[in-house]
Amino acid sequence: MSENMVGITFLAVGIGMLIGAVHGGMLSDYSAAQPHLMHCPEGRLYYTQLMIPLVILGGMGFAYSLQHGASLGWVLASQFVLGYGQSAIMSGVMAFLTAAKPSTAAAASAVSMFLCFAFAAVCTAAGVIAAEKVELSGFFWILSGILLLDVLGAIFRIFHALSVGGREQVATTTDEQGIAMVPVEEPTSV
């Protein structure tokens, strides 16, 4: 793939991320407005989970395109799907962090973004090494597998929190648009 073609793939992932950010926020707000999901902040992640297979499929599609020399259209589609899914999930996660701990949402969001960028940097460096040692497509297959394991853990955590929250029924109120508002914890002094 030429340098120009690599640049075009960044356009696809960027457009996917722009659209995914908006759609992910809408999904999170929709989840929070559902009566059966209002009882805990994890409810905001319920419909966001629908984006998880897109990230896995986008990563696997990109690995497939590298391995089999697929057309540019396949590469662009997989990059778009990957960017869309990642951005939609990130929007939902940021909304969850804000609902779960409003007093520490900024710090939690900063740590989340730091970890994302740190992992991206490590994977980029590992990708350069992998390109010299093994096929680059194998490296992306491995990343997709790691992501799948991570996602299974996240799904378990979300459903566990929803089932526990359903038994505890955390008291919530709704604003004028019907969106659940979790009670704000008062900061404790040290």
mmCIF file of C-alpha atoms in Angstrom:
data_model
loop_
_atom_site.group_PDB
_atom_site.id
_atom_site.type_symbol
_atom_site.label_atom_id
_atom_site.label_comp_id
_atom_site.label_asym_id
_atom_site.label_seq_id
_atom_site.Cartn_x
_atom_site.Cartn_y
_atom_site.Cartn_z
ATOM 1 C CA MET A 1 0.000 0.000 0.000
ATOM 2 C CA SER A 2 1.431 3.389 -0.960
ATOM 3 C CA GLU A 3 1.761 6.370 1.365
ATOM 4 C CA ASN A 4 -1.214 8.072 -0.300
ATOM 5 C CA MET A 5 -3.389 5.020 0.251
ATOM 6 C CA VAL A 6 -2.388 4.868 3.923
ATOM 7 C CA GLY A 7 -3.429 8.523 4.227
ATOM 8 C CA ILE A 8 -6.825 7.732 2.725
ATOM 9 C CA THR A 9 -7.422 5.085 5.390
ATOM 10 C CA PHE A 10 -7.018 7.799 8.025
ATOM 11 C CA LEU A 11 -9.843 9.728 6.357
ATOM 12 C CA ALA A 12 -12.103 6.699 6.670
ATOM 13 C CA VAL A 13 -11.315 6.139 10.340
ATOM 14 C CA GLY A 14 -11.665 9.883 11.061
ATOM 15 C CA ILE A 15 -15.084 10.147 9.412
ATOM 16 C CA GLY A 16 -16.172 7.012 11.260
ATOM 17 C CA MET A 17 -15.031 8.532 14.561
ATOM 18 C CA LEU A 18 -16.888 11.802 13.930
ATOM 19 C CA ILE A 19 -20.157 10.015 13.230
ATOM 20 C CA GLY A 20 -19.596 7.467 16.003
ATOM 21 C CA ALA A 21 -19.024 10.133 18.657
ATOM 22 C CA VAL A 22 -22.407 11.705 17.998
ATOM 23 C CA HIS A 23 -24.223 8.387 17.696
ATOM 24 C CA GLY A 24 -22.558 6.989 20.830
ATOM 25 C CA GLY A 25 -23.712 9.978 22.866
ATOM 26 C CA MET A 26 -27.236 9.561 21.529
ATOM 27 C CA LEU A 27 -27.219 5.846 22.440
ATOM 28 C CA SER A 28 -25.996 6.638 25.940
ATOM 29 C CA ASP A 29 -28.720 9.240 26.482
ATOM 30 C CA TYR A 30 -31.324 6.861 25.088
ATOM 31 C CA SER A 31 -30.165 4.132 27.482
ATOM 32 C CA ALA A 32 -30.302 6.491 30.447
ATOM 33 C CA ALA A 33 -33.898 7.421 29.612
ATOM 34 C CA GLN A 34 -35.129 3.803 29.665
ATOM 35 C CA PRO A 35 -37.063 3.022 32.870
ATOM 36 C CA HIS A 36 -35.457 -0.407 33.314
ATOM 37 C CA LEU A 37 -31.945 1.084 33.028
ATOM 38 C CA MET A 38 -32.307 4.226 35.167
ATOM 39 C CA HIS A 39 -31.392 2.537 38.428
ATOM 40 C CA CYS A 40 -27.605 2.623 37.966
ATOM 41 C CA PRO A 41 -24.994 4.511 35.927
ATOM 42 C CA GLU A 42 -24.010 1.313 34.077
ATOM 43 C CA GLY A 43 -27.406 1.553 32.381
ATOM 44 C CA ARG A 44 -25.843 4.181 30.113
ATOM 45 C CA LEU A 45 -23.615 1.444 28.678
ATOM 46 C CA TYR A 46 -26.434 -0.973 27.847
ATOM 47 C CA TYR A 47 -26.997 0.037 24.219
ATOM 48 C CA THR A 48 -23.390 1.126 23.791
ATOM 49 C CA GLN A 49 -22.527 -2.577 23.861
ATOM 50 C CA LEU A 50 -24.075 -2.848 20.405
ATOM 51 C CA MET A 51 -21.010 -1.046 19.053
ATOM 52 C CA ILE A 52 -18.545 -3.605 20.434
ATOM 53 C CA PRO A 53 -18.917 -6.111 17.574
ATOM 54 C CA LEU A 54 -18.226 -3.293 15.124
ATOM 55 C CA VAL A 55 -14.816 -2.639 16.676
ATOM 56 C CA ILE A 56 -13.937 -6.322 16.596
ATOM 57 C CA LEU A 57 -15.194 -6.723 13.012
ATOM 58 C CA GLY A 58 -13.352 -3.572 11.925
ATOM 59 C CA GLY A 59 -10.092 -4.846 13.418
ATOM 60 C CA MET A 60 -10.534 -8.295 11.937
ATOM 61 C CA GLY A 61 -11.518 -6.797 8.577
ATOM 62 C CA PHE A 62 -8.348 -4.745 8.542
ATOM 63 C CA ALA A 63 -6.261 -7.806 9.478
ATOM 64 C CA TYR A 64 -7.961 -9.772 6.692
ATOM 65 C CA SER A 65 -7.277 -7.010 4.180
ATOM 66 C CA LEU A 66 -3.583 -6.978 5.108
ATOM 67 C CA GLN A 67 -3.309 -10.740 4.982
ATOM 68 C CA HIS A 68 -5.085 -11.231 1.663
ATOM 69 C CA GLY A 69 -4.291 -7.956 -0.108
ATOM 70 C CA ALA A 70 -7.937 -6.921 -0.285
ATOM 71 C CA SER A 71 -9.111 -3.951 -2.288
ATOM 72 C CA LEU A 72 -8.865 -0.380 -1.028
ATOM 73 C CA GLY A 73 -12.646 -0.365 -0.550
ATOM 74 C CA TRP A 74 -12.380 -3.222 1.957
ATOM 75 C CA VAL A 75 -9.624 -1.396 3.841
ATOM 76 C CA LEU A 76 -11.636 1.843 3.944
ATOM 77 C CA ALA A 77 -14.811 0.070 5.066
ATOM 78 C CA SER A 78 -13.019 -1.791 7.854
ATOM 79 C CA GLN A 79 -11.290 1.396 9.024
ATOM 80 C CA PHE A 80 -14.595 3.315 8.989
ATOM 81 C CA VAL A 81 -16.328 0.589 11.020
ATOM 82 C CA LEU A 82 -13.417 0.433 13.462
ATOM 83 C CA GLY A 83 -13.352 4.211 14.013
ATOM 84 C CA TYR A 84 -17.135 4.435 14.290
ATOM 85 C CA GLY A 85 -17.321 1.685 16.892
ATOM 86 C CA GLN A 86 -14.408 2.983 18.964
ATOM 87 C CA SER A 87 -15.739 6.524 19.078
ATOM 88 C CA ALA A 88 -19.297 5.451 19.889
ATOM 89 C CA ILE A 89 -18.038 3.292 22.748
ATOM 90 C CA MET A 90 -15.828 6.095 24.070
ATOM 91 C CA SER A 91 -18.778 8.509 24.123
ATOM 92 C CA GLY A 92 -20.812 6.011 26.127
ATOM 93 C CA VAL A 93 -17.955 5.358 28.531
ATOM 94 C CA MET A 94 -17.410 9.073 29.143
ATOM 95 C CA ALA A 95 -21.144 9.549 29.824
ATOM 96 C CA PHE A 96 -21.034 6.583 32.209
ATOM 97 C CA LEU A 97 -18.034 8.021 34.076
ATOM 98 C CA THR A 98 -19.839 11.337 34.435
ATOM 99 C CA ALA A 99 -23.009 9.664 35.737
ATOM 100 C CA ALA A 100 -21.184 7.272 38.054
ATOM 101 C CA LYS A 101 -18.952 9.782 39.819
ATOM 102 C CA PRO A 102 -19.734 13.373 38.864
ATOM 103 C CA SER A 103 -17.200 14.734 41.348
ATOM 104 C CA THR A 104 -14.315 12.809 39.760
ATOM 105 C CA ALA A 105 -15.506 12.487 36.155
ATOM 106 C CA ALA A 106 -12.805 14.739 34.727
ATOM 107 C CA ALA A 107 -9.998 12.793 36.383
ATOM 108 C CA ALA A 108 -11.521 9.455 35.376
ATOM 109 C CA SER A 109 -11.938 10.640 31.786
ATOM 110 C CA ALA A 110 -8.358 11.882 31.712
ATOM 111 C CA VAL A 111 -7.043 8.537 32.976
ATOM 112 C CA SER A 112 -9.209 6.704 30.449
ATOM 113 C CA MET A 113 -7.863 8.795 27.572
ATOM 114 C CA PHE A 114 -4.290 8.452 28.853
ATOM 115 C CA LEU A 115 -4.606 4.668 28.914
ATOM 116 C CA CYS A 116 -6.092 4.653 25.400
ATOM 117 C CA PHE A 117 -3.235 6.724 24.017
ATOM 118 C CA ALA A 118 -0.594 4.782 25.964
ATOM 119 C CA PHE A 119 -1.972 1.492 24.621
ATOM 120 C CA ALA A 120 -2.032 2.966 21.103
ATOM 121 C CA ALA A 121 1.609 4.017 21.437
ATOM 122 C CA VAL A 122 2.659 0.586 22.688
ATOM 123 C CA CYS A 123 0.712 -1.136 19.903
ATOM 124 C CA THR A 124 2.246 1.164 17.294
ATOM 125 C CA ALA A 125 5.749 0.362 18.518
ATOM 126 C CA ALA A 126 4.895 -3.337 18.723
ATOM 127 C CA GLY A 127 3.453 -3.152 15.204
ATOM 128 C CA VAL A 128 6.783 -1.939 13.842
ATOM 129 C CA ILE A 129 8.567 -4.827 15.547
ATOM 130 C CA ALA A 130 5.856 -7.275 14.444
ATOM 131 C CA ALA A 131 6.202 -6.122 10.842
ATOM 132 C CA GLU A 132 9.867 -7.144 10.940
ATOM 133 C CA LYS A 133 9.319 -10.474 12.742
ATOM 134 C CA VAL A 134 5.899 -11.730 11.606
ATOM 135 C CA GLU A 135 3.266 -10.711 9.139
ATOM 136 C CA LEU A 136 1.532 -7.496 10.137
ATOM 137 C CA SER A 137 -1.849 -9.132 9.589
ATOM 138 C CA GLY A 138 -1.030 -11.637 12.353
ATOM 139 C CA PHE A 139 -0.366 -8.753 14.696
ATOM 140 C CA PHE A 140 -3.837 -7.313 13.987
ATOM 141 C CA TRP A 141 -5.431 -10.738 14.480
ATOM 142 C CA ILE A 142 -3.755 -10.882 17.905
ATOM 143 C CA LEU A 143 -4.998 -7.381 18.778
ATOM 144 C CA SER A 144 -8.519 -8.362 17.733
ATOM 145 C CA GLY A 145 -8.319 -11.406 20.016
ATOM 146 C CA ILE A 146 -7.148 -9.304 22.958
ATOM 147 C CA LEU A 147 -9.979 -6.871 22.292
ATOM 148 C CA LEU A 148 -12.499 -9.717 22.228
ATOM 149 C CA LEU A 149 -11.334 -10.948 25.652
ATOM 150 C CA ASP A 150 -11.461 -7.416 27.032
ATOM 151 C CA VAL A 151 -14.944 -6.902 25.660
ATOM 152 C CA LEU A 152 -16.242 -10.117 27.206
ATOM 153 C CA GLY A 153 -15.022 -8.870 30.592
ATOM 154 C CA ALA A 154 -16.693 -5.498 30.078
ATOM 155 C CA ILE A 155 -20.001 -7.081 29.076
ATOM 156 C CA PHE A 156 -19.918 -9.261 32.181
ATOM 157 C CA ARG A 157 -19.255 -6.191 34.346
ATOM 158 C CA ILE A 158 -22.112 -4.221 32.789
ATOM 159 C CA PHE A 159 -24.677 -7.002 33.183
ATOM 160 C CA HIS A 160 -23.491 -7.729 36.711
ATOM 161 C CA ALA A 161 -23.876 -4.061 37.679
ATOM 162 C CA LEU A 162 -27.327 -3.915 36.092
ATOM 163 C CA SER A 163 -28.503 -7.011 37.964
ATOM 164 C CA VAL A 164 -27.090 -5.810 41.304
ATOM 165 C CA GLY A 165 -28.409 -2.296 40.690
ATOM 166 C CA GLY A 166 -31.824 -3.703 39.878
ATOM 167 C CA ARG A 167 -31.964 -5.386 43.287
ATOM 168 C CA GLU A 168 -30.744 -2.316 45.143
ATOM 169 C CA GLN A 169 -32.826 0.217 43.156
ATOM 170 C CA VAL A 170 -30.667 3.297 43.605
ATOM 171 C CA ALA A 171 -32.893 6.335 44.056
ATOM 172 C CA THR A 172 -32.843 8.508 40.951
ATOM 173 C CA THR A 173 -34.776 11.455 39.683
ATOM 174 C CA THR A 174 -35.363 12.557 36.128
ATOM 175 C CA ASP A 175 -34.878 15.939 34.572
ATOM 176 C CA GLU A 176 -37.460 17.714 32.392
ATOM 177 C CA GLN A 177 -36.515 15.537 29.391
ATOM 178 C CA GLY A 178 -36.914 12.278 31.310
ATOM 179 C CA ILE A 179 -33.171 11.558 31.537
ATOM 180 C CA ALA A 180 -32.096 9.837 34.748
ATOM 181 C CA MET A 181 -30.070 11.909 37.165
ATOM 182 C CA VAL A 182 -27.988 10.004 39.685
ATOM 183 C CA PRO A 183 -27.706 11.644 43.110
ATOM 184 C CA VAL A 184 -24.444 13.556 43.506
ATOM 185 C CA GLU A 185 -22.134 12.290 46.175
ATOM 186 C CA GLU A 186 -20.952 14.964 48.551
ATOM 187 C CA PRO A 187 -17.153 15.182 48.592
ATOM 188 C CA THR A 188 -15.628 14.069 51.837
ATOM 189 C CA SER A 189 -13.007 16.192 53.504
ATOM 190 C CA VAL A 190 -9.714 14.655 54.422
#
